[in-house]
Structure formats: C-alpha cells, structure tokens
C-alpha cells in the first residue's frame, strides 16, 4: 500500500528536508526526513537495525534547505498494512519534536509519486522592510532601505511564463533541466512592515526563489529599472543575478496535484 502525508515544519534546527549521504553513507545530521521516518517506524512497529536503518523510506515532493520552512510539504511511503489515519496522525505527532508535525494521511494509488506527480508548488518569501529591528522579527531578513512594491511587481512580471531560469540556479542543482513555468509571482506588504513574495510554478531549481528575491533587492537597492530582471533572465548566467538571500523567511506553502 502507498500513503501520502502532508507535513509542516520549521527548518532552522535541521540540515534540510532530505537525508544526506557522503560516499554512500548517511551523514549523521538531523533532517526532517530522518526524524520523520524514525517516528513512523516507531508507530508502525518497524525495527531499525544496522542492516536496515530505513525500513520505511519516504519520498518528498522536493528538497528544502536548512532554515527553510514548510506548511504543505508532501511525501509518500509504502507500508504493507492498513493505517487508520486519525490514529496514525495523532500517534506520530506525539513522538515528533515541536517544530515538526503532520496534518493529513491518505491512501493513494500506485501511480502517485510525491515529486513526479506534483503540478504546482507555492513558495513564499517573507522579510522585514524597516530601518530599526524589532524583538519579534525573529530570523527574518531585514531590508533597511525603502522599496517600491509597484516596481518590484513590475520586475516579477518578467518571470511569468515558461523560461530558462539558469541565471537563478545554484551550483548544487542536480537536475540538468533549467526550464520552469511560473504561473504567479506577486508581492504584498503586510502589517508590521513585513513584505511577502509569492511564487507559484511547476518546478523550481536549487535556491531559485532565494536568488530571485536577491535579484529583486539588488534592483531596489541599486535603483535599477525593473527591466533589469528581464536582462538577468535572458542572460542565462548566474553571475548576472543577485545574491542568494537567507533561507529564513522562505516557506513551501503548498504542493498541488
């Protein structure tokens, strides 16, 4: 049987969502996947041994880095016995640390794949736009200079549609394909001087959203025209884009199938 699970987490205390390997061996660093798989094994009674350290393996919809949060991360796993969803969700949540929780569990057909079946992914980046800090800003990045939401929205408009996003990928990108379709890219100011940038697309390259935000802030900080975003996009050259900003403030809000 195959099951799909919706997961929420705060990423600051983990080395990303995925278990990491070096020379074929698992690196001993806490990850969302590692913690979650151990909790699932505890509830299902699957024993973790030296020969089989991962009796239940999860497949995530995509990788998130250290410091990145998720409110709607999706994954799937196989288990050969029926699971009562309400009991399973409660039991696993009682084991998980406070910064990881699961919301829903459903049985899916064999064709479902958490990563390959996904149609859209919705990311949100949030930062503070004011000169002075506030004790409740938490880990959010603070941009001290004034920004123009109208100008930022114009810059974002050049990303809509299907493009080669080579300029916004980091060297750690494993998938050679650099073409993505961006359905929506919008910015908005919230209370307490917080700014959010919502981007919805079919797929994202490694650090793509954070580099897009870094390019937006470079345009604002250096008073460049919004058309600079179009020039960076068309250059297909990472050196033309802005810095990759802090992971704190980036959240995977939803994965749609």
XYZ file of N, CA, C and O in Angstrom, residues 19-27 33 54:
44
model
N 17.511 13.439 3.902
C 18.669 12.735 4.457
C 19.841 12.900 3.493
O 19.681 12.802 2.280
N 21.018 13.173 4.031
C 22.186 13.414 3.194
C 23.167 12.253 3.295
O 23.299 11.620 4.343
N 23.824 11.994 2.174
C 24.779 10.892 2.102
C 26.135 11.388 1.614
O 26.229 12.364 0.868
N 27.162 10.713 2.072
C 28.531 11.005 1.628
C 29.256 9.677 1.450
O 29.348 8.880 2.383
N 29.741 9.447 0.227
C 30.387 8.170 -0.117
C 29.484 6.972 0.182
O 29.937 5.928 0.663
N 28.198 7.171 -0.095
C 27.241 6.081 0.089
C 26.756 5.874 1.505
O 25.905 5.022 1.761
N 27.275 6.659 2.473
C 26.882 6.514 3.870
C 26.086 7.727 4.328
O 26.389 8.859 3.960
N 25.078 7.447 5.154
C 24.238 8.518 5.658
C 25.019 9.421 6.612
O 25.704 8.950 7.521
N 24.925 10.722 6.403
C 25.598 11.692 7.265
C 24.779 11.864 8.542
O 23.557 12.016 8.492
N 13.419 14.474 7.092
C 13.159 13.112 6.629
C 13.610 12.071 7.649
O 12.878 11.127 7.942
N 16.634 2.065 7.413
C 15.450 2.784 6.930
C 14.407 1.778 6.437
O 14.164 1.666 5.231
